[in-house]
Coordinates of C-alpha atoms in Angstrom, one line a residue:
M243 CA 34.8 -61.4 -7.7
H244 CA 33.5 -60.1 -4.4
I245 CA 34.9 -56.9 -2.9
V246 CA 34.8 -56.4 0.9
I247 CA 35.5 -53.0 2.4
L248 CA 36.7 -52.9 6.1
E249 CA 35.3 -49.7 7.4
K250 CA 37.4 -48.1 10.1
H251 CA 35.8 -44.9 11.3
E252 CA 34.0 -42.5 9.0
S253 CA 31.5 -43.7 6.4
W254 CA 32.6 -41.0 3.9
T255 CA 35.9 -42.8 3.3
T256 CA 33.9 -45.9 2.5
D257 CA 32.0 -43.9 -0.1
L258 CA 35.2 -42.9 -1.7
T259 CA 36.2 -46.5 -2.1
I260 CA 32.8 -47.5 -3.5
Q261 CA 32.9 -44.7 -6.0
S262 CA 36.3 -45.7 -7.3
I263 CA 35.1 -49.3 -7.7
K264 CA 31.8 -48.5 -9.5
R265 CA 33.6 -46.2 -11.8
Y266 CA 35.2 -49.1 -13.5
A267 CA 33.3 -52.2 -12.4
L268 CA 29.5 -51.7 -12.1
D269 CA 28.5 -55.4 -11.7
I270 CA 30.9 -56.4 -8.9
Q271 CA 29.3 -57.3 -5.6
I272 CA 30.4 -55.1 -2.7
S273 CA 30.1 -55.7 1.1
V274 CA 31.0 -53.3 3.9
I275 CA 32.1 -54.6 7.3
K276 CA 32.2 -52.3 10.3
K277 CA 33.3 -54.6 13.1
D278 CA 34.4 -58.1 13.9
Y279 CA 36.3 -58.2 10.6
G280 CA 37.6 -61.8 10.9
T281 CA 34.2 -63.3 11.8
E282 CA 32.3 -61.4 9.1
L283 CA 35.0 -62.2 6.4
N284 CA 34.7 -65.9 7.2
K285 CA 30.9 -65.7 6.8
I286 CA 31.3 -64.1 3.3
R287 CA 34.1 -66.6 2.5
S288 CA 31.8 -69.5 3.3
C289 CA 29.3 -68.4 0.6
L290 CA 31.8 -68.1 -2.2
S291 CA 32.6 -70.8 -4.7
D292 CA 35.9 -72.4 -5.4
Q293 CA 36.4 -70.3 -8.5
D294 CA 35.6 -67.0 -6.8
M295 CA 38.1 -64.3 -5.9
L296 CA 37.9 -62.2 -2.8
V297 CA 39.2 -58.7 -2.7
V298 CA 39.6 -57.1 0.8
C299 CA 40.4 -53.4 1.2
Q300 CA 40.2 -50.7 3.8
S301 CA 37.8 -47.8 3.6
G302 CA 39.6 -44.9 1.9
D303 CA 41.5 -47.2 -0.5
T304 CA 41.0 -46.4 -4.2
F305 CA 41.1 -48.4 -7.4
Q306 CA 42.1 -47.5 -10.9
S307 CA 40.7 -49.0 -14.1
H308 CA 43.6 -51.4 -14.8
F309 CA 43.3 -53.0 -11.3
F310 CA 40.3 -55.1 -12.5
K311 CA 42.0 -56.0 -15.8
M312 CA 45.1 -57.2 -13.9
I313 CA 42.9 -59.3 -11.6
E314 CA 41.3 -61.1 -14.6
M315 CA 44.6 -61.6 -16.3
N316 CA 45.9 -63.4 -13.2
R317 CA 42.9 -65.7 -12.8
H318 CA 44.8 -68.6 -14.3
H319 CA 47.3 -68.4 -11.3
M320 CA 44.6 -69.5 -8.9
D321 CA 46.0 -73.0 -8.5
L322 CA 49.5 -71.8 -7.9
Y323 CA 49.2 -68.9 -5.6
C324 CA 47.3 -67.9 -2.4
G325 CA 46.5 -64.5 -3.9
I326 CA 48.0 -61.1 -4.6
V327 CA 50.0 -59.0 -2.1
I328 CA 50.2 -55.2 -2.8
V329 CA 53.5 -53.6 -1.8
Y330 CA 53.1 -50.0 -0.9
E331 CA 55.6 -47.8 1.0
E332 CA 57.5 -51.0 1.9
K333 CA 54.4 -52.6 3.5
K334 CA 53.0 -55.9 2.3
V335 CA 49.2 -56.1 2.3
P336 CA 47.3 -59.2 0.9
V337 CA 44.4 -57.7 -1.1
V338 CA 43.2 -60.5 -3.5
F339 CA 42.6 -64.0 -2.3
F340 CA 42.3 -66.9 -4.7
R341 CA 40.2 -70.0 -4.2
V342 CA 38.8 -68.6 -0.9
S343 CA 36.8 -71.7 -0.1
N344 CA 40.0 -73.7 0.4
D345 CA 42.1 -71.1 2.2
I346 CA 42.8 -70.9 6.0
P347 CA 40.1 -68.8 7.7
F348 CA 40.7 -65.2 8.6
S349 CA 41.7 -64.8 12.3
E350 CA 39.0 -63.8 14.6
W351 CA 39.2 -61.6 17.7
D352 CA 40.4 -64.2 20.1
K353 CA 43.4 -65.0 17.9
L354 CA 44.1 -61.5 16.5
P355 CA 43.0 -58.7 18.9
F356 CA 44.3 -56.2 16.3
Q357 CA 41.6 -56.7 13.7
R358 CA 43.0 -53.9 11.5
Y359 CA 45.7 -56.5 10.5
V360 CA 43.3 -59.2 9.5
R361 CA 44.6 -59.2 6.0
E362 CA 48.3 -59.0 6.9
D363 CA 47.9 -61.9 9.2
Q364 CA 47.1 -64.2 6.3
L365 CA 50.8 -64.0 5.1
Q366 CA 51.9 -66.4 7.7
Y367 CA 49.7 -69.2 6.2
S368 CA 51.5 -69.8 2.9
R369 CA 51.9 -73.6 3.3
D370 CA 52.4 -75.1 -0.1
K371 CA 51.5 -72.0 -2.0
Q372 CA 53.1 -68.6 -2.3
W373 CA 51.8 -65.1 -2.8
M374 CA 52.2 -62.9 -5.9
Y375 CA 53.9 -59.6 -5.0
C376 CA 52.9 -56.5 -7.0
N377 CA 53.6 -52.8 -6.9
A378 CA 50.6 -50.8 -5.8
E379 CA 50.8 -48.1 -8.5
E380 CA 51.5 -50.6 -11.3
Y381 CA 48.5 -52.7 -10.2
G382 CA 46.2 -49.7 -9.9
Y383 CA 45.4 -50.0 -6.1
I384 CA 46.3 -47.1 -3.8
P385 CA 45.9 -47.8 0.0
S386 CA 44.6 -45.0 2.1
T387 CA 47.2 -43.5 4.5
R388 CA 44.5 -41.7 6.6
A389 CA 44.7 -42.4 10.3
L390 CA 43.3 -40.8 13.4
T391 CA 45.8 -39.2 15.8
W392 CA 45.1 -41.6 18.7
E393 CA 45.8 -44.7 16.5
K394 CA 49.5 -44.0 16.4
R395 CA 49.6 -46.1 13.2
E396 CA 53.3 -46.1 12.5
E397 CA 54.3 -47.0 16.1
V398 CA 51.7 -49.7 16.3
D399 CA 52.8 -51.2 12.9
K400 CA 56.4 -51.5 14.2
L401 CA 55.3 -53.2 17.4
I402 CA 52.7 -55.6 16.0
L403 CA 53.6 -56.7 12.5
P404 CA 56.8 -58.5 13.7
I405 CA 54.6 -60.7 15.9
I406 CA 52.1 -61.4 13.1
Q407 CA 54.7 -61.8 10.4
P408 CA 58.1 -62.5 11.9
N409 CA 60.8 -61.4 9.5
H410 CA 63.4 -63.7 11.1
H411 CA 64.1 -67.3 10.1
L412 CA 63.8 -69.8 12.9
D413 CA 66.2 -72.7 12.6
P414 CA 65.1 -76.3 13.4
I415 CA 64.3 -76.3 17.1
N416 CA 66.6 -78.6 19.2
I417 CA 66.9 -76.8 22.5
V418 CA 68.8 -78.7 25.2
N419 CA 69.7 -76.1 27.9
P420 CA 67.7 -72.9 27.5
M421 CA 68.5 -70.2 30.0
V422 CA 64.9 -68.8 30.4
T423 CA 61.6 -70.3 31.3
I424 CA 58.5 -68.2 30.5
G425 CA 55.8 -68.9 33.1
I426 CA 52.2 -68.3 32.3
A427 CA 49.6 -68.8 35.1
T428 CA 46.2 -68.6 33.5
Y429 CA 42.6 -68.7 34.6
Q430 CA 39.6 -68.1 32.3
M431 CA 41.7 -66.2 29.7
G432 CA 41.2 -68.5 26.7
H433 CA 39.9 -65.6 24.6
M434 CA 43.2 -63.7 25.0
L435 CA 45.7 -66.5 25.5
M436 CA 46.3 -67.3 21.8
W437 CA 47.9 -63.9 21.2
T438 CA 50.1 -64.3 24.3
L439 CA 51.3 -67.7 23.0
Q440 CA 51.9 -66.3 19.5
S441 CA 54.2 -63.7 20.9
V442 CA 56.3 -66.4 22.6
K443 CA 56.5 -68.6 19.5
N444 CA 57.7 -65.7 17.4
Q445 CA 60.7 -64.8 19.5
T446 CA 63.9 -64.0 17.5
N447 CA 65.8 -66.2 19.9
P448 CA 64.1 -69.7 20.0
N449 CA 66.1 -70.8 23.1
W450 CA 63.3 -70.8 25.7
H451 CA 61.0 -73.1 27.6
L452 CA 57.4 -72.3 28.1
L453 CA 55.5 -73.5 31.2
V454 CA 51.7 -72.9 31.3
Y455 CA 49.7 -73.6 34.4
D456 CA 45.9 -73.7 33.8
D457 CA 44.5 -72.9 37.3
G458 CA 41.2 -74.8 36.9
S459 CA 39.8 -72.9 33.9
T460 CA 36.3 -73.9 32.6
D461 CA 36.4 -71.7 29.5
S462 CA 38.2 -72.4 26.1
T463 CA 41.6 -72.5 27.7
T464 CA 42.0 -76.3 27.5
N465 CA 41.2 -76.2 23.8
V466 CA 43.6 -73.4 23.1
L467 CA 46.5 -75.2 24.9
Q468 CA 45.9 -78.6 23.2
N469 CA 47.6 -77.4 20.1
E470 CA 50.7 -76.1 22.0
V471 CA 51.8 -79.4 23.5
R472 CA 53.2 -80.4 20.1
D473 CA 56.1 -78.0 20.6
P474 CA 58.8 -79.8 22.7
R475 CA 59.6 -76.4 24.3
V476 CA 56.1 -76.1 25.8
T477 CA 54.9 -77.8 28.9
V478 CA 51.2 -77.5 30.0
L479 CA 50.2 -78.2 33.6
R480 CA 46.6 -78.3 34.8
G481 CA 45.0 -77.9 38.2
K482 CA 41.7 -79.4 39.1
E483 CA 40.4 -76.3 40.9
N484 CA 41.2 -72.7 41.0
R485 CA 43.9 -72.1 43.7
G486 CA 45.0 -68.5 42.9
K487 CA 47.9 -66.9 41.2
A488 CA 50.6 -67.5 43.9
Y489 CA 49.8 -71.2 44.0
A490 CA 49.9 -71.5 40.1
L491 CA 53.3 -69.7 39.9
N492 CA 54.7 -71.9 42.6
Q493 CA 53.7 -75.0 40.6
I494 CA 55.5 -73.5 37.6
L495 CA 58.6 -72.9 39.7
K496 CA 58.6 -76.5 40.8
H497 CA 58.9 -77.6 37.1
T498 CA 61.4 -74.9 36.1
R499 CA 64.8 -76.2 35.2
T500 CA 66.4 -73.0 33.9
P501 CA 68.4 -70.4 35.9
W502 CA 65.8 -67.7 35.1
L503 CA 62.0 -67.6 35.2
M504 CA 60.1 -64.8 33.4
E505 CA 56.5 -64.2 34.5
L506 CA 54.0 -63.5 31.7
D507 CA 50.4 -62.7 32.3
S508 CA 48.0 -64.5 30.0
D509 CA 46.5 -61.3 28.8
D510 CA 49.8 -59.6 28.0
W511 CA 52.5 -60.5 25.4
L512 CA 56.2 -60.2 24.6
A513 CA 58.1 -58.2 22.1
P514 CA 59.9 -60.4 19.6
H515 CA 63.3 -59.6 21.0
A516 CA 62.4 -60.3 24.6
I517 CA 64.4 -63.5 25.1
Q518 CA 67.3 -62.2 23.1
S519 CA 67.5 -59.1 25.4
I520 CA 67.7 -61.4 28.4
Y521 CA 70.5 -63.4 26.9
E522 CA 72.4 -60.2 26.0
A523 CA 72.1 -59.1 29.7
T524 CA 73.9 -62.2 31.0
G525 CA 77.2 -60.4 31.2
R526 CA 75.8 -57.7 33.4
I527 CA 73.9 -60.3 35.5
K528 CA 77.2 -62.2 36.3
E529 CA 79.1 -58.9 37.0
D530 CA 76.4 -57.5 39.3
K531 CA 75.3 -60.9 40.7
A532 CA 71.8 -59.9 39.9
H533 CA 68.7 -61.9 41.1
F534 CA 65.9 -59.9 39.4
L535 CA 65.5 -58.2 36.0
Y536 CA 62.9 -55.7 35.1
G537 CA 62.4 -52.7 32.8
N538 CA 59.9 -50.4 31.1
Y539 CA 56.9 -51.7 29.2
Y540 CA 54.5 -50.9 26.4
L541 CA 51.0 -50.1 27.7
W542 CA 47.7 -50.9 25.8
E543 CA 44.1 -50.2 26.8
Q544 CA 41.5 -52.7 25.8
G545 CA 38.2 -51.4 24.5
K546 CA 35.2 -53.5 23.4
R547 CA 36.9 -54.8 20.3
E548 CA 40.0 -52.7 20.0
L549 CA 43.3 -52.1 21.7
R550 CA 44.6 -48.6 21.9
Y551 CA 48.4 -48.0 22.3
R552 CA 49.2 -45.7 25.3
G553 CA 53.0 -45.5 24.9
V554 CA 56.0 -46.7 26.9
Q555 CA 55.5 -46.7 30.7
I556 CA 58.4 -46.2 33.0
S557 CA 58.8 -48.7 35.8
P558 CA 59.9 -47.2 39.1
K559 CA 63.4 -48.0 40.5
L560 CA 63.2 -50.9 42.9
E561 CA 65.1 -48.7 45.4
Q562 CA 61.8 -47.0 45.8
I563 CA 60.2 -50.2 47.1
E564 CA 58.3 -48.4 49.8
Q565 CA 56.6 -46.1 47.2
I566 CA 55.8 -49.2 45.1
I567 CA 54.2 -50.9 48.0
Q568 CA 52.2 -47.9 49.1
S569 CA 50.9 -47.2 45.6
G570 CA 50.6 -50.7 44.2
T571 CA 52.6 -49.7 41.2
V572 CA 53.0 -52.4 38.5
V573 CA 56.5 -53.5 37.7
C574 CA 57.0 -55.5 34.5
P575 CA 58.6 -57.4 33.1
R576 CA 59.5 -59.5 36.1
I577 CA 62.3 -62.0 35.5
Y578 CA 63.5 -63.9 38.6
S579 CA 66.6 -65.9 39.4
T580 CA 65.1 -69.4 40.2
D581 CA 67.7 -69.8 43.0
A582 CA 66.6 -66.5 44.6
L583 CA 62.9 -67.5 44.4
T584 CA 63.7 -70.8 46.1
K585 CA 65.7 -69.1 48.8
I586 CA 62.8 -66.8 49.8
N587 CA 60.1 -69.6 49.4
A588 CA 58.8 -68.0 46.2
W589 CA 55.2 -66.7 46.1
N590 CA 53.3 -66.4 49.3
E591 CA 50.0 -68.5 49.3
E592 CA 49.1 -67.5 52.9
G593 CA 47.8 -64.2 54.3
L594 CA 44.7 -62.2 53.8
L595 CA 44.2 -62.8 50.1
E596 CA 46.0 -66.2 49.9
G597 CA 48.1 -65.0 47.0
R598 CA 45.2 -64.3 44.7
L599 CA 45.9 -60.6 44.5
Y600 CA 49.1 -58.4 44.7
E601 CA 51.3 -61.5 44.9
D602 CA 53.8 -59.7 42.6
V603 CA 54.2 -56.6 44.9
E604 CA 54.6 -58.8 48.0
L605 CA 57.3 -60.9 46.3
L606 CA 59.2 -57.7 45.2
Y607 CA 59.0 -56.5 48.8
R608 CA 60.6 -59.7 50.1
L609 CA 63.3 -59.7 47.4
K610 CA 64.3 -56.2 48.4
M611 CA 64.2 -57.0 52.1
N612 CA 66.6 -60.0 51.4
Q613 CA 69.0 -57.6 49.6
M614 CA 68.6 -59.2 46.2
N615 CA 70.4 -57.3 43.4
T616 CA 68.4 -56.0 40.4
I617 CA 69.1 -55.0 36.8
S618 CA 67.0 -52.8 34.6
L619 CA 66.9 -53.9 30.9
P620 CA 67.7 -51.1 28.4
T621 CA 64.7 -51.4 26.1
P622 CA 61.1 -52.5 26.7
I623 CA 60.4 -56.1 26.0
Y624 CA 56.9 -56.5 27.5
H625 CA 53.4 -55.4 26.4
R626 CA 50.9 -54.9 29.2
R627 CA 47.1 -54.9 28.5
L628 CA 44.7 -52.9 30.7
H629 CA 41.1 -54.3 30.6
S630 CA 38.1 -54.4 32.8
A631 CA 38.2 -58.2 33.2
S632 CA 41.6 -58.4 34.9
V633 CA 41.5 -59.5 38.6
T634 CA 43.5 -56.5 39.7
H635 CA 41.2 -54.1 37.9
Q636 CA 38.1 -55.6 39.5
A637 CA 39.6 -55.5 43.0
K638 CA 38.4 -52.6 45.1
R639 CA 40.8 -50.0 46.5
N640 CA 40.0 -50.8 50.1
T641 CA 41.0 -54.4 49.4
Y642 CA 44.5 -53.2 48.7
S643 CA 44.6 -51.1 51.9
K644 CA 43.6 -54.1 54.0
W645 CA 46.2 -56.3 52.3
L646 CA 48.9 -53.7 52.8
M647 CA 48.3 -53.6 56.5
D648 CA 48.4 -57.4 56.6
I649 CA 51.8 -57.8 54.9
K650 CA 53.4 -55.2 57.2
K651 CA 52.4 -56.9 60.4

């Protein structure tokens, strides 16, 4: 047996965990991982034999004497089960992994940006085997509930776990006439794209079509998208050279066959109920003859290896279009009537920046100038990620001023 401790913040919590282990199991090998959980777990996993068991805990978790006895008692289940899941305060956490050399690898940062859930993520890979579910106190394993204030642990759990482990059952997919196309125009975002795609695939309502346009990427994007073409609801388009966001979105529109097109940036993601919320808004859409849907959104800030939740951001009313234009305020989600987009010639590829920056603000401006009706969705359905690599973040403020003067000519 090999025990791995995932250290979050303070080393003293790791010491508590080590003490509780050594009190009852002196000879067990212990490793501590402080970052890149998935990568480091896979390195350890590769060194274990087919008969070894891997125990993965968080710093601050404690063990009681009968935990190790229970593990040995269940060794004969190694051929039947993936491992042992501890249920604590209604949460399910895989702690013991059987036959680790044959299991699916732990998700690394490009697939799971929330590395604190590296254990929980394993629950979606059952395949032919199931997990053993055990009560925490009965099994002698007590997870730590300690969290720093900024982590907003309970809020983040509610937002992320349904994407990692959808609790809804998806019926066999046979979609003939979906109402919504999700359009992703991506460039050099292979390291973030997998999480975006996962949020689409784990929608509670499976009636969607996904169109991804790869705008000449030279990174891992092609490899990431190769696995997605197996889903009949997914269409992948590729450009030979980078032409910019407006051009890519116009290519997506040309292939869209649904009445609505939802724009999704390849570094952002959707809440599981996003598509269902759009379907539920159809009554209001018909009544108000709406051409554009938007709402509030969840905001995340990307650190070196960690996303921090910043809360729900309120999108401005589109009646304040002049204020939006002047400030460059982000409005999302952005869900367009495809007829309305066609009527106003969609995204503008001309002008000072050729549609490579601020194409969303310029399009909103034209929608409003053409008196297109809008509807605000009642609940947030979109997660926006702030990070230093985004094109908008890298653009200098004076670039926006010059662009603003250009579109108002």
